[in-house]
Short mmCIF file of C-alpha atoms in Angstrom, two decimals:
data_model
loop_
_atom_site.label_atom_id
_atom_site.label_comp_id
_atom_site.label_asym_id
_atom_site.label_seq_id
_atom_site.Cartn_x
_atom_site.Cartn_y
_atom_site.Cartn_z
CA MET A 92 -100.09 96.36 -117.74
CA ARG A 93 -100.04 97.74 -114.02
CA ARG A 94 -97.71 95.01 -112.65
CA ALA A 95 -95.63 95.55 -115.53
CA LEU A 96 -95.26 99.67 -114.68
CA ALA A 97 -94.40 98.26 -111.01
CA GLY A 98 -91.74 96.59 -112.47
CA LEU A 99 -89.73 99.73 -113.86
CA THR A 100 -86.72 99.28 -112.84
CA THR A 101 -84.69 102.67 -111.12
CA ARG A 102 -83.31 103.10 -114.79
CA GLY A 103 -87.20 102.93 -116.01
CA ARG A 104 -88.29 105.05 -113.43
CA SER A 105 -85.62 107.84 -114.20
CA PHE A 106 -86.66 107.72 -117.96
CA VAL A 107 -89.77 108.37 -117.02
CA ALA A 108 -89.45 111.40 -114.60
CA ALA A 109 -87.00 112.97 -116.98
CA GLY A 110 -89.38 112.40 -119.83
CA ALA A 111 -92.10 114.12 -118.01
CA THR A 112 -90.38 117.26 -116.77
CA ALA A 113 -89.13 117.26 -120.23
CA VAL A 114 -92.74 117.75 -121.58
CA VAL A 115 -93.99 120.26 -119.24
CA CYS A 116 -90.70 122.32 -119.39
CA ALA A 117 -91.18 122.50 -123.09
CA PHE A 118 -94.95 123.52 -122.65
CA VAL A 119 -93.67 126.15 -120.33
CA LEU A 120 -91.24 127.58 -122.14
CA GLY A 121 -92.63 126.74 -125.79
CA GLU A 122 -89.65 124.67 -127.07
CA ARG A 123 -91.42 122.44 -129.64
CA ASP A 124 -87.37 120.63 -129.58
CA LEU A 125 -87.26 119.70 -126.25
CA LEU A 126 -90.72 118.52 -126.30
CA ARG A 127 -89.68 115.66 -129.58
CA ALA A 128 -86.85 114.73 -127.03
CA GLY A 129 -89.14 114.68 -123.94
CA VAL A 130 -91.60 112.76 -125.49
CA LEU A 131 -89.19 110.30 -126.83
CA VAL A 132 -87.36 110.10 -123.30
CA LEU A 133 -91.05 109.28 -121.78
CA ALA A 134 -91.88 106.63 -124.55
CA LEU A 135 -89.24 104.10 -124.60
CA PRO A 136 -89.46 102.76 -120.82
CA LEU A 137 -93.24 103.13 -122.08
CA LEU A 138 -92.89 100.77 -124.83
CA CYS A 139 -90.60 98.53 -123.32
CA THR A 140 -93.06 97.79 -120.31
CA LEU A 141 -95.74 96.86 -122.62
CA ALA A 142 -93.04 94.53 -124.53
CA VAL A 143 -92.47 92.52 -121.45
CA ALA A 144 -96.39 92.68 -120.52
CA ARG A 145 -97.10 91.25 -123.87
CA THR A 146 -94.49 88.48 -123.22
CA ARG A 147 -96.29 84.63 -122.85
CA TYR A 148 -94.03 82.56 -123.18
CA ARG A 149 -94.28 79.69 -120.45
CA LEU A 150 -91.22 77.77 -118.14
CA ALA A 151 -90.88 75.01 -116.42
CA CYS A 152 -88.69 73.54 -113.95
CA ALA A 153 -87.08 70.64 -112.35
CA ARG A 154 -84.86 70.50 -109.74
CA ARG A 155 -82.82 67.79 -108.05
CA LEU A 156 -80.55 67.29 -105.08
CA ASP A 157 -77.60 64.82 -105.03
CA PRO A 158 -77.61 63.89 -102.14
CA PRO A 159 -80.66 64.55 -100.19
CA ARG A 160 -78.86 63.75 -97.53
CA LEU A 161 -75.64 64.19 -96.51
CA PRO A 162 -73.81 64.86 -93.48
CA VAL A 163 -71.98 68.42 -92.66
CA GLY A 164 -68.84 69.66 -94.19
CA ARG A 165 -70.09 67.53 -97.09
CA GLU A 166 -71.13 69.02 -100.83
CA ALA A 167 -74.22 68.09 -102.44
CA ARG A 168 -74.99 68.94 -105.82
CA VAL A 169 -78.20 70.83 -107.58
CA ASP A 170 -79.07 70.62 -111.26
CA LEU A 171 -81.99 72.64 -112.13
CA ARG A 172 -83.70 72.44 -115.84
CA LEU A 173 -85.24 75.04 -116.81
CA GLU A 174 -87.93 74.59 -120.14
CA ASN A 175 -89.51 76.98 -122.43
CA VAL A 176 -92.60 75.44 -123.25
CA SER A 177 -93.95 78.36 -125.41
CA ARG A 178 -94.01 78.51 -128.47
CA LEU A 179 -92.25 82.00 -128.28
CA PRO A 180 -88.33 82.29 -127.50
CA SER A 181 -87.54 83.84 -124.15
CA GLY A 182 -85.86 87.21 -123.81
CA LEU A 183 -82.74 87.71 -121.00
CA LEU A 184 -83.51 85.81 -118.08
CA MET A 185 -81.59 85.54 -114.63
CA VAL A 186 -82.25 82.91 -112.78
CA GLU A 187 -82.24 82.94 -108.96
CA ASP A 188 -82.56 79.80 -107.40
CA ARG A 189 -83.84 80.79 -103.07
CA VAL A 190 -80.89 78.94 -100.77
CA PRO A 191 -80.60 79.56 -97.33
CA TYR A 192 -77.67 81.47 -96.41
CA ALA A 193 -75.78 78.57 -93.91
CA LEU A 194 -75.79 76.63 -97.37
CA GLY A 195 -73.74 79.00 -99.28
CA GLY A 196 -76.43 82.04 -100.20
CA ARG A 197 -78.58 82.41 -103.46
CA ALA A 198 -77.14 80.80 -106.81
CA ARG A 199 -77.70 83.41 -109.53
CA PHE A 200 -77.72 82.73 -113.59
CA VAL A 201 -78.45 84.93 -116.68
CA LEU A 202 -79.98 83.10 -119.18
CA ASP A 203 -79.57 85.31 -122.92
CA ARG A 204 -82.31 83.29 -125.35
CA ILE A 205 -84.25 80.13 -124.82
CA GLU A 206 -85.81 78.96 -127.63
CA PRO A 207 -89.36 77.92 -128.13
CA HIS A 208 -89.78 74.33 -126.50
CA GLY A 209 -85.58 74.55 -125.74
CA LYS A 210 -83.97 73.39 -122.34
CA ARG A 211 -81.19 74.99 -120.07
CA GLU A 212 -79.30 72.70 -117.74
CA LEU A 213 -77.77 74.26 -114.66
CA GLY A 214 -75.99 73.55 -111.61
CA TYR A 215 -74.28 74.66 -108.50
CA ARG A 216 -73.16 73.35 -105.14
CA ILE A 217 -74.02 73.53 -101.75
CA ARG A 218 -72.77 72.82 -98.46
CA SER A 219 -72.94 73.50 -94.63
CA ASP A 220 -70.70 73.25 -91.74
CA VAL A 221 -74.39 73.07 -89.84
CA ARG A 222 -76.33 70.16 -89.11
CA GLY A 223 -80.30 70.95 -89.87
CA ARG A 224 -82.93 70.59 -92.26
CA TYR A 225 -82.95 73.64 -94.96
CA ARG A 226 -85.24 74.60 -97.70
CA VAL A 227 -83.81 74.54 -101.38
CA GLY A 228 -85.87 77.02 -103.98
CA PRO A 229 -87.94 78.21 -104.86
CA LEU A 230 -87.08 79.35 -108.53
CA THR A 231 -87.20 82.90 -109.46
CA VAL A 232 -86.65 84.35 -113.22
CA ARG A 233 -86.54 87.79 -113.37
CA LEU A 234 -88.27 88.97 -116.81
CA ALA A 235 -86.33 92.15 -118.21
CA ASP A 236 -86.64 94.10 -121.57
CA PRO A 237 -83.16 94.82 -124.03
CA PHE A 238 -82.64 98.30 -122.45
CA GLY A 239 -82.61 97.37 -118.20
CA MET A 240 -86.37 99.83 -118.36
CA VAL A 241 -88.38 97.24 -116.69
CA GLU A 242 -87.85 94.15 -114.96
CA LEU A 243 -90.63 91.08 -113.70
CA ILE A 244 -90.21 88.05 -111.20
CA ARG A 245 -91.85 85.31 -111.45
CA SER A 246 -91.39 82.22 -108.88
CA PHE A 247 -92.41 79.03 -108.84
CA SER A 248 -93.79 76.65 -106.22
CA LEU A 249 -91.32 73.95 -106.02
CA SER A 250 -88.85 73.58 -103.56
CA ASP A 251 -86.46 70.90 -101.90
CA THR A 252 -85.55 70.06 -98.52
CA LEU A 253 -81.84 69.08 -97.83
CA THR A 254 -81.26 67.28 -94.65
CA VAL A 255 -77.76 67.96 -92.90
CA THR A 256 -76.77 65.17 -90.62
CA PRO A 257 -74.51 65.39 -88.23
CA ALA A 258 -70.65 64.07 -88.57
CA ILE A 259 -70.34 60.58 -88.43
CA VAL A 260 -67.14 58.91 -87.19
CA PRO A 261 -66.02 55.38 -88.56
CA LEU A 262 -66.12 53.03 -85.64
CA PRO A 263 -63.97 49.98 -85.68
CA SER A 264 -65.70 47.00 -86.66
CA GLU A 265 -65.61 44.86 -83.55
CA ARG A 266 -68.45 44.44 -81.78
CA LEU A 267 -68.95 44.99 -78.26
CA SER A 268 -67.74 42.33 -76.10
CA GLY A 269 -70.98 40.59 -74.20
CA ALA A 270 -73.17 42.63 -75.99
CA TRP A 271 -74.05 40.47 -79.14
CA THR A 272 -74.40 36.72 -77.09
CA GLY A 273 -77.89 34.87 -76.34
CA GLY A 274 -81.04 36.72 -76.74
CA GLY A 275 -81.29 36.25 -80.57
CA ASP A 276 -82.60 33.67 -82.68
CA SER A 277 -79.96 31.38 -83.28
CA ILE A 278 -80.99 28.44 -86.49
CA ALA A 279 -77.84 26.32 -86.02
CA GLY A 280 -79.43 23.70 -84.61
CA ALA A 281 -82.03 23.42 -87.10
CA VAL A 282 -79.21 23.88 -89.79
CA SER A 283 -77.35 21.17 -88.62
CA ALA A 284 -79.90 18.77 -89.23
CA ALA A 285 -81.37 19.90 -92.65
CA GLY A 286 -78.26 20.35 -94.38
CA GLU A 287 -75.77 23.38 -95.43
CA ASP A 288 -78.48 23.83 -98.94
CA ASP A 289 -81.04 24.74 -97.27
CA VAL A 290 -79.28 27.23 -95.51
CA ILE A 291 -81.32 30.56 -95.61
CA PRO A 292 -78.35 33.50 -96.22
CA ARG A 293 -78.87 37.02 -96.40
CA GLU A 294 -76.56 40.26 -98.10
CA TYR A 295 -73.16 40.68 -96.46
CA ARG A 296 -73.03 43.50 -94.17
CA HIS A 297 -70.53 46.00 -93.06
CA GLY A 298 -68.51 44.29 -89.72
CA ASP A 299 -69.38 40.46 -90.89
CA ASP A 300 -66.86 38.09 -90.40
CA LEU A 301 -65.83 36.83 -93.51
CA ARG A 302 -65.59 33.28 -92.37
CA ARG A 303 -69.60 33.63 -92.63
CA VAL A 304 -69.67 33.57 -96.01
CA HIS A 305 -71.31 31.41 -98.19
CA TRP A 306 -70.03 30.59 -101.20
CA ARG A 307 -72.63 28.87 -103.01
CA SER A 308 -75.07 31.62 -102.17
CA THR A 309 -72.44 34.15 -103.33
CA ALA A 310 -71.92 32.17 -106.53
CA ARG A 311 -75.54 32.58 -107.18
CA HIS A 312 -76.48 36.08 -106.63
CA GLY A 313 -73.27 37.67 -107.77
CA GLU A 314 -72.58 39.62 -104.32
CA LEU A 315 -71.69 38.35 -101.12
CA MET A 316 -73.55 36.64 -98.92
CA VAL A 317 -73.54 35.40 -95.46
CA ARG A 318 -74.98 32.35 -93.28
CA ARG A 319 -77.74 33.30 -91.11
CA GLU A 320 -77.55 30.56 -88.55
CA GLU A 321 -73.99 31.85 -87.43
CA GLN A 322 -76.15 35.21 -86.25
CA HIS A 323 -75.92 34.86 -82.10
CA PHE A 324 -76.78 38.78 -81.42
CA GLN A 325 -79.50 40.42 -79.33
CA SER A 326 -82.70 41.08 -81.07
CA SER A 327 -82.93 45.06 -79.96
CA GLY A 328 -80.98 47.81 -78.21
CA THR A 329 -81.59 51.03 -77.16
CA LEU A 330 -79.55 54.30 -77.73
CA PHE A 331 -80.03 57.28 -75.59
CA LEU A 332 -79.06 61.00 -75.91
CA ASP A 333 -78.99 63.38 -73.14
CA THR A 334 -80.43 66.77 -74.43
CA ARG A 335 -80.99 68.41 -71.56
CA ARG A 336 -79.66 72.08 -71.63
CA SER A 337 -78.11 71.70 -68.32
CA ALA A 338 -75.98 68.80 -68.93
CA HIS A 339 -74.25 70.57 -71.59
CA TRP A 340 -72.15 73.73 -72.30
CA GLY A 341 -70.58 75.27 -75.50
CA ASP A 342 -72.18 76.33 -78.47
CA GLY A 343 -71.04 75.60 -81.92
CA VAL A 344 -69.50 72.54 -83.37
CA GLY A 345 -66.92 72.05 -80.01
CA GLY A 346 -69.74 72.19 -77.78
CA SER A 347 -70.84 69.39 -75.56
CA PHE A 348 -74.19 69.10 -77.20
CA GLU A 349 -72.52 68.95 -80.78
CA GLN A 350 -70.28 66.38 -79.90
CA ALA A 351 -72.79 64.18 -78.22
CA VAL A 352 -75.15 63.90 -81.17
CA SER A 353 -72.11 62.98 -83.52
CA ALA A 354 -71.24 60.69 -81.09
CA THR A 355 -74.90 59.15 -81.03
CA ALA A 356 -74.90 59.32 -84.90
CA SER A 357 -72.19 57.49 -85.01
CA ILE A 358 -72.91 54.52 -82.61
CA GLY A 359 -76.42 54.08 -84.31
CA VAL A 360 -75.43 54.11 -87.70
CA HIS A 361 -72.40 51.73 -86.58
CA LEU A 362 -74.76 49.46 -84.39
CA VAL A 363 -77.78 49.51 -87.04
CA ARG A 364 -75.28 48.36 -90.14
CA THR A 365 -74.16 45.21 -87.95
CA GLY A 366 -77.62 43.94 -87.19
CA LEU A 367 -79.16 45.35 -84.34
CA HIS A 368 -82.96 46.57 -83.98
CA LEU A 369 -82.14 49.86 -82.32
CA ARG A 370 -84.97 52.33 -80.71
CA TYR A 371 -83.76 55.78 -79.55
CA VAL A 372 -84.80 57.52 -76.36
CA THR A 373 -83.84 61.05 -74.86
CA ASP A 374 -84.39 62.37 -71.59
CA ALA A 375 -88.28 63.10 -72.85
CA GLY A 376 -89.06 59.78 -73.27
CA GLU A 377 -88.69 57.02 -76.15
CA ALA A 378 -88.13 59.25 -79.80
CA LEU A 379 -88.11 56.79 -82.32
CA PRO A 380 -89.55 53.11 -81.55
CA ALA A 381 -87.44 49.78 -82.26
CA ALA A 382 -86.58 49.13 -85.90
CA SER A 383 -83.58 47.39 -87.98
CA ALA A 384 -81.55 48.88 -90.92
CA ASP A 385 -84.12 46.68 -93.79
CA GLY A 386 -86.26 49.06 -91.66
CA GLY A 387 -85.35 52.47 -92.68
CA PHE A 388 -83.97 52.91 -88.79
CA GLU A 389 -80.71 54.54 -90.23
CA GLY A 390 -82.38 57.09 -92.05
CA LEU A 391 -85.23 58.08 -89.14
CA LEU A 392 -82.38 58.19 -87.03
CA LEU A 393 -80.34 60.69 -88.84
CA ASP A 394 -83.45 62.71 -89.91
CA THR A 395 -84.09 63.10 -85.84
CA LEU A 396 -80.39 64.04 -84.65
CA ALA A 397 -80.12 66.65 -87.68
CA VAL A 398 -82.98 68.61 -85.76
CA ALA A 399 -82.25 67.78 -82.48
CA ARG A 400 -81.85 70.67 -80.15
CA ARG A 401 -81.13 71.14 -76.49
CA SER A 402 -84.39 70.50 -74.26
CA LYS A 403 -85.34 72.55 -71.42
CA GLY A 404 -86.19 69.81 -69.23
CA THR A 405 -83.75 69.44 -66.48
CA SER A 406 -85.25 65.85 -65.13
CA LEU A 407 -83.91 62.64 -66.79
CA THR A 408 -87.19 60.59 -65.04
CA ALA A 409 -89.00 60.44 -68.79
CA GLY A 410 -85.45 59.10 -70.21
CA ILE A 411 -85.12 56.93 -67.63
CA ALA A 412 -88.36 55.12 -67.20
CA ALA A 413 -88.12 54.52 -70.67
CA LEU A 414 -85.24 52.66 -70.28
CA ARG A 415 -86.72 50.31 -67.41
CA GLY A 416 -89.97 50.22 -69.45
CA ARG A 417 -88.03 47.17 -71.47
CA THR A 418 -89.52 43.89 -71.22
CA GLY A 419 -88.65 40.45 -72.69
CA LYS A 420 -85.63 40.53 -74.74
CA GLU A 421 -85.65 44.11 -74.78
CA ALA A 422 -84.61 43.90 -71.43
CA ASP A 423 -81.25 41.95 -71.36
CA GLY A 424 -80.62 43.94 -74.81
CA LEU A 425 -77.50 46.54 -75.35
CA VAL A 426 -78.13 50.12 -74.43
CA ILE A 427 -75.24 52.62 -75.17
CA ALA A 428 -76.22 55.91 -73.00
CA VAL A 429 -74.81 59.29 -74.18
CA PHE A 430 -74.63 61.73 -71.54
CA GLY A 431 -73.41 65.22 -70.90
CA VAL A 432 -72.55 66.74 -67.50
CA LEU A 433 -73.99 64.19 -64.59
CA SER A 434 -74.81 64.69 -60.90
CA ALA A 435 -73.75 61.71 -58.57
CA GLU A 436 -77.60 61.87 -57.92
CA GLU A 437 -78.75 61.60 -61.66
CA ALA A 438 -75.94 58.77 -61.43
CA ARG A 439 -77.71 56.99 -59.06
CA SER A 440 -80.79 56.88 -61.09
CA VAL A 441 -79.53 55.98 -64.38
CA ALA A 442 -77.45 52.58 -62.59
CA ALA A 443 -80.79 51.55 -61.37
CA ALA A 444 -82.28 51.84 -64.50
CA ARG A 445 -79.98 48.62 -65.73
CA ARG A 446 -81.97 45.77 -65.73
CA GLY A 447 -81.19 41.79 -66.32
CA THR A 448 -77.89 40.95 -67.82
CA GLY A 449 -77.82 43.09 -70.82
CA THR A 450 -74.45 45.00 -71.64
CA CYS A 451 -74.89 48.83 -70.65
CA VAL A 452 -72.11 51.48 -72.05
CA ALA A 453 -72.12 55.24 -70.78
CA VAL A 454 -70.34 57.66 -73.10
CA LEU A 455 -69.68 60.72 -71.27
CA VAL A 456 -68.70 63.89 -73.34
CA ARG A 457 -66.62 66.25 -71.74
CA GLY A 458 -66.11 68.60 -74.36
CA HIS A 459 -63.33 71.08 -74.98
CA GLY A 460 -63.74 72.94 -71.58
CA PRO A 461 -62.75 73.70 -68.23
CA ALA A 462 -62.12 70.28 -66.63
CA GLY A 463 -64.26 71.34 -64.04
CA HIS A 464 -67.14 70.65 -66.40
CA ALA A 465 -65.90 67.26 -67.46
CA GLY A 466 -68.83 65.59 -67.01
CA GLY A 467 -68.15 62.68 -64.35
CA GLY A 468 -64.80 61.69 -65.43
CA ALA A 469 -62.87 58.71 -63.68
CA SER A 470 -61.29 60.34 -60.71
CA GLY A 471 -63.05 61.00 -57.48
CA SER A 472 -64.42 58.73 -54.60
CA ALA A 473 -66.69 56.02 -55.56
CA GLY A 474 -69.49 57.65 -53.43
CA SER A 475 -69.85 60.73 -55.60
CA ASP A 476 -67.90 60.19 -58.83
CA PRO A 477 -70.88 59.77 -61.17
CA ALA A 478 -68.29 57.26 -63.23
CA GLY A 479 -67.91 55.31 -60.13
CA LEU A 480 -71.27 54.67 -59.65
CA LEU A 481 -72.51 53.59 -62.99
CA ARG A 482 -69.53 51.33 -62.98
CA ALA A 483 -70.05 49.95 -59.53
CA SER A 484 -74.32 49.19 -60.98
CA GLY A 485 -72.42 47.16 -63.80
CA TRP A 486 -72.30 49.85 -66.73
CA ARG A 487 -69.15 50.15 -68.88
CA VAL A 488 -67.88 53.80 -68.70
CA VAL A 489 -65.91 56.06 -71.62
CA ALA A 490 -65.03 59.54 -71.29
CA VAL A 491 -64.36 61.31 -74.63
CA ARG A 492 -63.55 65.32 -75.21
CA SER A 493 -65.27 64.88 -78.43
CA ALA A 494 -66.67 62.67 -81.14
CA ALA A 495 -63.43 62.17 -83.17
CA ASP A 496 -62.21 60.21 -80.20
CA LEU A 497 -64.72 57.25 -80.25
CA PRO A 498 -62.55 54.90 -82.29
CA GLY A 499 -59.93 54.71 -79.98
CA VAL A 500 -61.65 53.62 -77.56
CA TRP A 501 -64.88 51.88 -79.19
CA ALA A 502 -62.64 48.08 -78.59
CA GLN A 503 -62.12 48.88 -75.00
CA ALA A 504 -66.15 49.77 -74.57
CA GLY A 505 -66.80 46.28 -74.47
CA GLN A 506 -64.34 45.37 -71.48
CA ALA A 507 -66.25 45.63 -68.04
CA GLY A 508 -64.98 46.69 -64.78
CA GLU A 509 -62.71 49.65 -66.17
CA ASP A 510 -63.19 53.20 -67.45
CA PHE A 511 -61.33 54.79 -70.49
CA VAL A 512 -60.82 58.10 -71.06
CA ARG A 513 -59.81 59.34 -74.38
CA ASP A 514 -58.73 63.59 -73.56
CA GLY A 515 -57.98 64.39 -77.25
CA ALA A 516 -55.13 66.57 -78.35
#
């Protein structure tokens, strides 16, 4: 009862105050009619409080996010199911699901009545233009009487997490020249000795050559299957992202850091889906160990990049040490590094991290800022130009203003000895 009295609305408190005032004035003035009116006005909110306090129905709640992970700018649907598990019908309910402001604010619904053991299905859509991890819920239910005198709030503990990943730009299916030869486990010799019937196929992945389709296995499984014996790719590669605050400028979507994160996500998803075992490294060192698509690396990478923030570090030492620490086949593996602004000294350190005969590609993200912050373009003297220093050490350099420019230069990134700059519109 005490909790219900604390839930008196402004209207309920006004009625209590008016009723008490009328009763006091009736005694002072000796007006019996005023006393009756005062008692009636005072009793109404108290009776409503008693009715709401004696409510004993119970509610159960379930929530489903579809999908629980999505790129920025896309919509997700939230489905709610509210069930009255008691034997009494509910009264007027106002249901409110707590949603962060970045996802569109709170979602509110008014339910007139839920019969005993009845269910109500509710749904709404949310979207975010800012990547991150957001908490959706818990659901709160406001119980009110028909006169609006009393309002009680009951909250569920259930909440869900929505992950908004960076924008992913689809890249052409062409593989980087020189990045997929050698270093892999070819079984072509064994196949030629055992015959085609002993081929162990795998499911078709985006980017696979249709000439590799194994039609007999495709007919058996009911989906496209490709031959494993023709895979001659390197077993591992490294994806590097420079997160230093000093290497990036600008805020929001147009800033160089957001564009670098989007470019890293696009490249990582593309390479993993083509069968490469990737590991993820930042300027602070290794962030994710090597794994493939079957190992869930794509989801782990997107979850990590969804909450990536600029670091306060000013040195690339730890990240370069992680690149130099590659051993065995990793030393000859593919390396794709995404940078913001690089000084000549930092470019020399990055260039020295190249080992073996592996293909190394540097993606320099300029952002939409002044030309003076181009992040190491293709101009300048060979001794001071970061792009020139990287190219002289065998790196392949691509300079873009945004992640949207990646598809136009992706094929050229596989060609050694040239820089490719896409300024964008």
